[in-house]
């Protein structure tokens, strides 16, 4: 699990800094051990702990950031409140898989267009966040039934509140790995590279021929999409569209 590796990298960085602290002359404010610990954590995270590259700036900033904010004169309740708020939004992310970030308007529009071109059927959004895609889908297609699966309490509650009064949108606080995708005509996901191989296997084992799987930004490794659209948004998001055929199916 990435969170444990991150903790280990920080501890190893601290251990190196402590063992070198007598040998290295102190920098301004005696900060040399902080610099060594941060550099050590960043290096250990890459080797031997093999964390993805984007952990490096996090490790470099973590200890200096911690020391800086610990000097701020704010009450313990503020830190606790901040921790609880972050936990409610980024629930489950400590496992290192899928954090919350939102689809652009261009992604939402592209999904709406793909759905508009199909005969009515059930739609699922896996990891719906605050409903950036699910809510416009429900608004545009009142005759179609949409299930929005979201595990983090904060985004779930926001999505649920936005869905009030829309009988065709169910917001479900559940792990989407437990969902049978065979029930859906269109499945949309905007997740992270960490889960795409597992998700591709699930999609290919469960979705029926003739249905549609759409992934924003992240490809399914080893399974070429039938269409890849580059969208006109700030990130230049790619939308990968799989039109499921009999040849795509894997044995469950
Ligand atoms: C990158 S965000 C995308 C949010 C939204 N779909 C959008 O396009 O704006 C991914 C979301 O998936 C949720 N998520 C990740 N793994 C999940 C799981 N196993 N079950 C349910 N939700 C999950 C996260 O909490 C996060 O809100």
Coordinates of C-alpha atoms and ligand atoms in Angstrom, one line a residue:
X1 CA 0.0 0.0 0.0
X2 CA 1.4 3.4 -1.0
X3 CA 0.6 5.1 2.3
X4 CA 2.8 2.5 4.2
X5 CA 5.6 2.9 1.7
X6 CA 5.3 6.7 2.1
X7 CA 5.5 6.4 5.9
X8 CA 8.5 4.1 5.6
X9 CA 10.3 6.5 3.2
X10 CA 9.8 9.3 5.7
X11 CA 11.1 7.2 8.6
X12 CA 14.1 6.1 6.6
X13 CA 14.9 9.7 5.6
X14 CA 14.7 10.7 9.3
X15 CA 16.9 7.8 10.3
X16 CA 19.6 8.9 7.8
X17 CA 19.3 12.5 8.9
X18 CA 19.6 11.6 12.6
X19 CA 22.7 9.4 11.9
X20 CA 24.4 12.2 9.9
X21 CA 23.3 15.1 12.1
X22 CA 26.6 15.2 14.0
X23 CA 28.7 15.2 10.9
X24 CA 26.9 17.9 8.9
X25 CA 27.3 21.6 9.8
X26 CA 23.9 23.2 10.6
X27 CA 22.4 25.5 8.0
X28 CA 20.4 28.6 9.0
X29 CA 18.0 27.8 11.8
X30 CA 19.8 24.4 12.2
X31 CA 17.8 23.2 9.2
X32 CA 20.3 20.8 7.7
X33 CA 18.8 17.6 9.2
X34 CA 15.4 18.6 7.7
X35 CA 16.9 19.0 4.2
X36 CA 18.7 15.6 4.6
X37 CA 15.6 13.9 5.9
X38 CA 13.4 15.3 3.0
X39 CA 16.0 14.4 0.3
X40 CA 16.4 10.9 1.9
X41 CA 12.7 10.3 2.0
X42 CA 12.4 11.3 -1.7
X43 CA 15.3 9.0 -2.7
X44 CA 14.0 6.0 -0.6
X45 CA 10.5 6.5 -2.1
X46 CA 11.9 5.8 -5.5
X47 CA 14.4 3.1 -4.5
X48 CA 13.9 0.6 -3.0
X49 CA 10.3 1.5 -2.3
X50 CA 9.4 2.0 -5.9
X51 CA 6.8 4.7 -5.4
X52 CA 5.6 6.5 -8.5
X53 CA 7.6 9.7 -9.5
X54 CA 4.8 12.1 -8.4
X55 CA 5.6 11.1 -4.7
X56 CA 9.0 12.8 -4.9
X57 CA 7.7 16.4 -4.5
X58 CA 5.4 15.3 -1.8
X59 CA 8.3 13.7 0.2
X60 CA 10.4 16.8 -0.4
X61 CA 7.7 19.1 0.9
X62 CA 6.3 17.0 3.7
X63 CA 8.7 17.5 6.6
X64 CA 9.6 21.2 5.9
X65 CA 5.8 21.9 5.5
X66 CA 5.0 20.1 8.7
X67 CA 7.6 22.1 10.6
X68 CA 6.4 25.4 9.1
X69 CA 2.8 24.9 9.9
X70 CA 3.6 23.6 13.4
X71 CA 4.9 27.1 14.1
X72 CA 1.5 28.7 13.3
X73 CA -0.4 29.6 16.3
X74 CA -3.7 27.8 15.7
X75 CA -5.7 25.7 18.0
X76 CA -5.7 21.9 18.0
X77 CA -9.4 22.0 16.8
X78 CA -8.4 23.6 13.5
X79 CA -6.0 20.7 12.8
X80 CA -8.5 18.1 13.8
X81 CA -11.2 19.8 11.6
X82 CA -8.8 20.0 8.7
X83 CA -8.0 16.3 9.1
X84 CA -11.6 15.3 9.3
X85 CA -12.5 17.4 6.2
X86 CA -9.7 15.9 4.2
X87 CA -10.6 12.4 5.3
X88 CA -14.3 12.9 4.2
X89 CA -13.2 14.1 0.8
X90 CA -10.3 11.8 0.1
X91 CA -11.7 8.7 1.8
X92 CA -9.9 5.6 0.7
X93 CA -7.2 7.5 -1.1
X94 CA -4.6 6.5 1.5
X95 CA -4.5 3.2 -0.3
X96 CA -2.9 5.1 -3.1
X97 CA -5.4 4.5 -5.8
X98 CA -8.0 7.1 -6.8
X99 CA -8.2 10.6 -5.4
X100 CA -11.0 13.2 -6.1
X101 CA -10.5 15.4 -9.0
X102 CA -13.3 16.6 -11.3
X103 CA -14.1 16.1 -14.9
X104 CA -14.0 19.2 -17.1
X105 CA -17.2 20.6 -18.8
X106 CA -15.7 19.2 -22.1
X107 CA -15.7 15.7 -20.7
X108 CA -19.3 16.0 -19.4
X109 CA -20.4 17.3 -22.8
X110 CA -18.6 14.5 -24.7
X111 CA -20.3 11.9 -22.5
X112 CA -23.7 13.5 -23.0
X113 CA -23.1 13.3 -26.7
X114 CA -22.1 9.6 -26.6
X115 CA -25.2 8.8 -24.5
X116 CA -27.5 10.8 -26.8
X117 CA -26.5 8.7 -29.8
X118 CA -27.7 5.5 -28.0
X119 CA -31.1 3.9 -27.4
X120 CA -32.2 4.3 -23.8
X121 CA -30.6 2.1 -21.3
X122 CA -29.1 2.1 -17.8
X123 CA -26.0 4.2 -17.1
X124 CA -23.4 3.9 -14.3
X125 CA -20.7 6.3 -13.2
X126 CA -18.0 4.6 -11.3
X127 CA -16.6 7.0 -8.7
X128 CA -19.1 9.8 -9.3
X129 CA -17.4 12.4 -7.1
X130 CA -19.7 15.4 -6.6
X131 CA -21.8 14.5 -9.7
X132 CA -20.0 16.5 -12.3
X133 CA -21.1 14.0 -15.0
X134 CA -24.0 12.1 -13.3
X135 CA -26.1 15.2 -12.5
X136 CA -26.0 16.7 -16.1
X137 CA -26.7 13.2 -17.5
X138 CA -29.8 12.8 -15.2
X139 CA -30.9 16.3 -16.2
X140 CA -30.5 15.8 -19.9
X141 CA -32.0 12.3 -20.1
X142 CA -34.9 12.1 -17.6
X143 CA -36.0 8.9 -19.3
X144 CA -32.8 7.1 -18.5
X145 CA -31.9 5.6 -15.2
X146 CA -28.4 6.5 -13.8
X147 CA -26.5 5.0 -10.9
X148 CA -23.7 7.1 -9.4
X149 CA -21.3 5.1 -7.2
X150 CA -19.2 7.0 -4.8
X151 CA -17.3 5.8 -1.7
X152 CA -16.0 9.1 -0.1
X153 CA -18.6 10.5 2.3
X154 CA -18.0 14.2 1.4
X155 CA -18.4 13.9 -2.4
X156 CA -21.2 11.3 -1.9
X157 CA -23.2 13.7 0.2
X158 CA -22.7 16.6 -2.3
X159 CA -23.7 14.4 -5.2
X160 CA -26.7 13.1 -3.2
X161 CA -27.9 16.6 -2.4
X162 CA -27.5 17.6 -6.1
X163 CA -29.5 14.6 -7.1
X164 CA -32.5 15.4 -4.9
X165 CA -35.7 15.7 -6.9
X166 CA -34.2 13.7 -9.8
X167 CA -36.0 10.4 -9.7
X168 CA -33.8 8.9 -12.5
X169 CA -30.6 9.4 -10.5
X170 CA -29.6 7.1 -7.7
X171 CA -26.5 8.0 -5.7
X172 CA -25.1 5.0 -3.9
X173 CA -22.4 5.1 -1.3
X174 CA -20.7 1.9 -2.2
X175 CA -17.5 0.5 -3.5
X176 CA -17.9 0.1 -7.2
X177 CA -15.8 -3.1 -7.3
X178 CA -18.9 -4.8 -5.8
X179 CA -21.2 -3.6 -8.7
X180 CA -22.3 -6.0 -11.4
X181 CA -21.5 -4.0 -14.6
X182 CA -23.6 -6.4 -16.6
X183 CA -26.7 -4.4 -15.6
X184 CA -25.6 -1.3 -17.6
X185 CA -25.7 -0.1 -21.1
X186 CA -23.2 2.7 -20.6
X187 CA -20.4 2.8 -17.9
X188 CA -18.4 6.0 -17.4
X189 CA -15.2 6.2 -15.3
X190 CA -12.6 8.9 -14.6
X191 CA -10.3 7.2 -12.1
X192 CA -6.5 6.8 -12.1
X193 CA -3.9 4.7 -13.8
X194 CA -3.5 2.6 -10.7
X195 CA -6.9 0.8 -11.2
X196 CA -7.3 0.7 -15.0
X197 CA -5.9 -2.9 -15.5
X198 CA -8.2 -4.3 -12.8
X199 CA -11.1 -2.3 -14.1
X200 CA -10.5 -3.4 -17.7
X201 CA -10.7 -7.0 -16.6
X202 CA -14.0 -6.4 -14.7
X203 CA -15.5 -4.5 -17.7
X204 CA -14.6 -7.3 -20.1
X205 CA -15.9 -10.0 -17.8
X206 CA -19.2 -8.3 -17.0
X207 CA -20.3 -5.8 -19.7
X208 CA -22.5 -7.2 -22.4
X209 CA -21.7 -7.0 -26.2
X210 CA -23.3 -3.9 -27.6
X211 CA -22.7 -1.8 -24.5
X212 CA -20.3 1.1 -24.1
X213 CA -17.4 1.7 -21.6
X214 CA -16.0 5.2 -21.5
X215 CA -12.8 6.2 -19.6
X216 CA -11.7 9.8 -19.2
X217 CA -8.0 10.4 -19.2
X218 CA -6.8 6.9 -18.5
X219 CA -6.4 4.0 -20.9
X220 CA -7.0 0.4 -20.2
X221 CA -3.5 -1.2 -20.5
X222 CA -3.4 -4.0 -23.1
X223 CA -6.9 -3.2 -24.4
X224 CA -7.0 -0.7 -27.3
X225 CA -10.0 1.6 -27.3
X226 CA -12.3 1.7 -30.4
X227 CA -12.2 5.5 -30.3
X228 CA -9.9 8.0 -28.6
X229 CA -11.1 11.6 -28.6
X230 CA -8.8 14.5 -27.6
X231 CA -11.0 17.1 -25.9
X232 CA -10.6 20.8 -26.0
X233 CA -10.1 21.4 -22.3
X234 CA -7.2 22.7 -20.2
X235 CA -5.8 19.2 -19.7
X236 CA -6.3 18.1 -23.3
X237 CA -8.2 15.1 -21.8
X238 CA -8.4 12.0 -23.8
X239 CA -11.7 10.1 -23.8
X240 CA -11.3 6.4 -24.5
X241 CA -14.4 4.7 -25.9
X242 CA -14.8 0.9 -25.9
X243 CA -17.8 -0.4 -27.9
X244 CA -18.0 -3.9 -26.3
X245 CA -18.1 -6.7 -28.8
X246 CA -18.1 -10.4 -28.3
X247 CA -14.4 -10.5 -29.0
X248 CA -13.7 -8.2 -26.0
X249 CA -15.3 -10.5 -23.5
X250 CA -13.2 -12.3 -21.0
X251 CA -14.4 -15.3 -19.0
X252 CA -15.7 -14.1 -15.6
Ligands
LIG1 C1 -11.1 11.3 -10.2 S1 -12.5 11.4 -9.2 C2 -13.8 11.6 -10.5 C3 -15.0 12.2 -10.0 C4 -16.1 12.3 -11.1 N1 -16.4 11.0 -11.7 C5 -15.8 13.3 -12.2 O1 -15.6 12.8 -13.3 O2 -15.7 14.5 -11.9 C6 -12.7 9.7 -8.8 C7 -13.7 9.4 -7.7 O3 -13.9 8.0 -7.5 C8 -14.1 7.7 -6.2 N2 -13.7 6.3 -6.0 C9 -12.5 5.8 -6.1 N3 -12.5 4.5 -5.9 C10 -13.8 4.1 -5.6 C11 -14.4 2.9 -5.3 N4 -13.8 1.8 -5.3 N5 -15.8 2.9 -5.2 C12 -16.5 4.1 -5.2 N6 -15.9 5.3 -5.5 C13 -14.6 5.3 -5.7 C14 -13.2 8.7 -5.4 O4 -13.7 8.9 -4.1 C15 -13.4 10.0 -6.3 O5 -14.4 10.7 -5.8

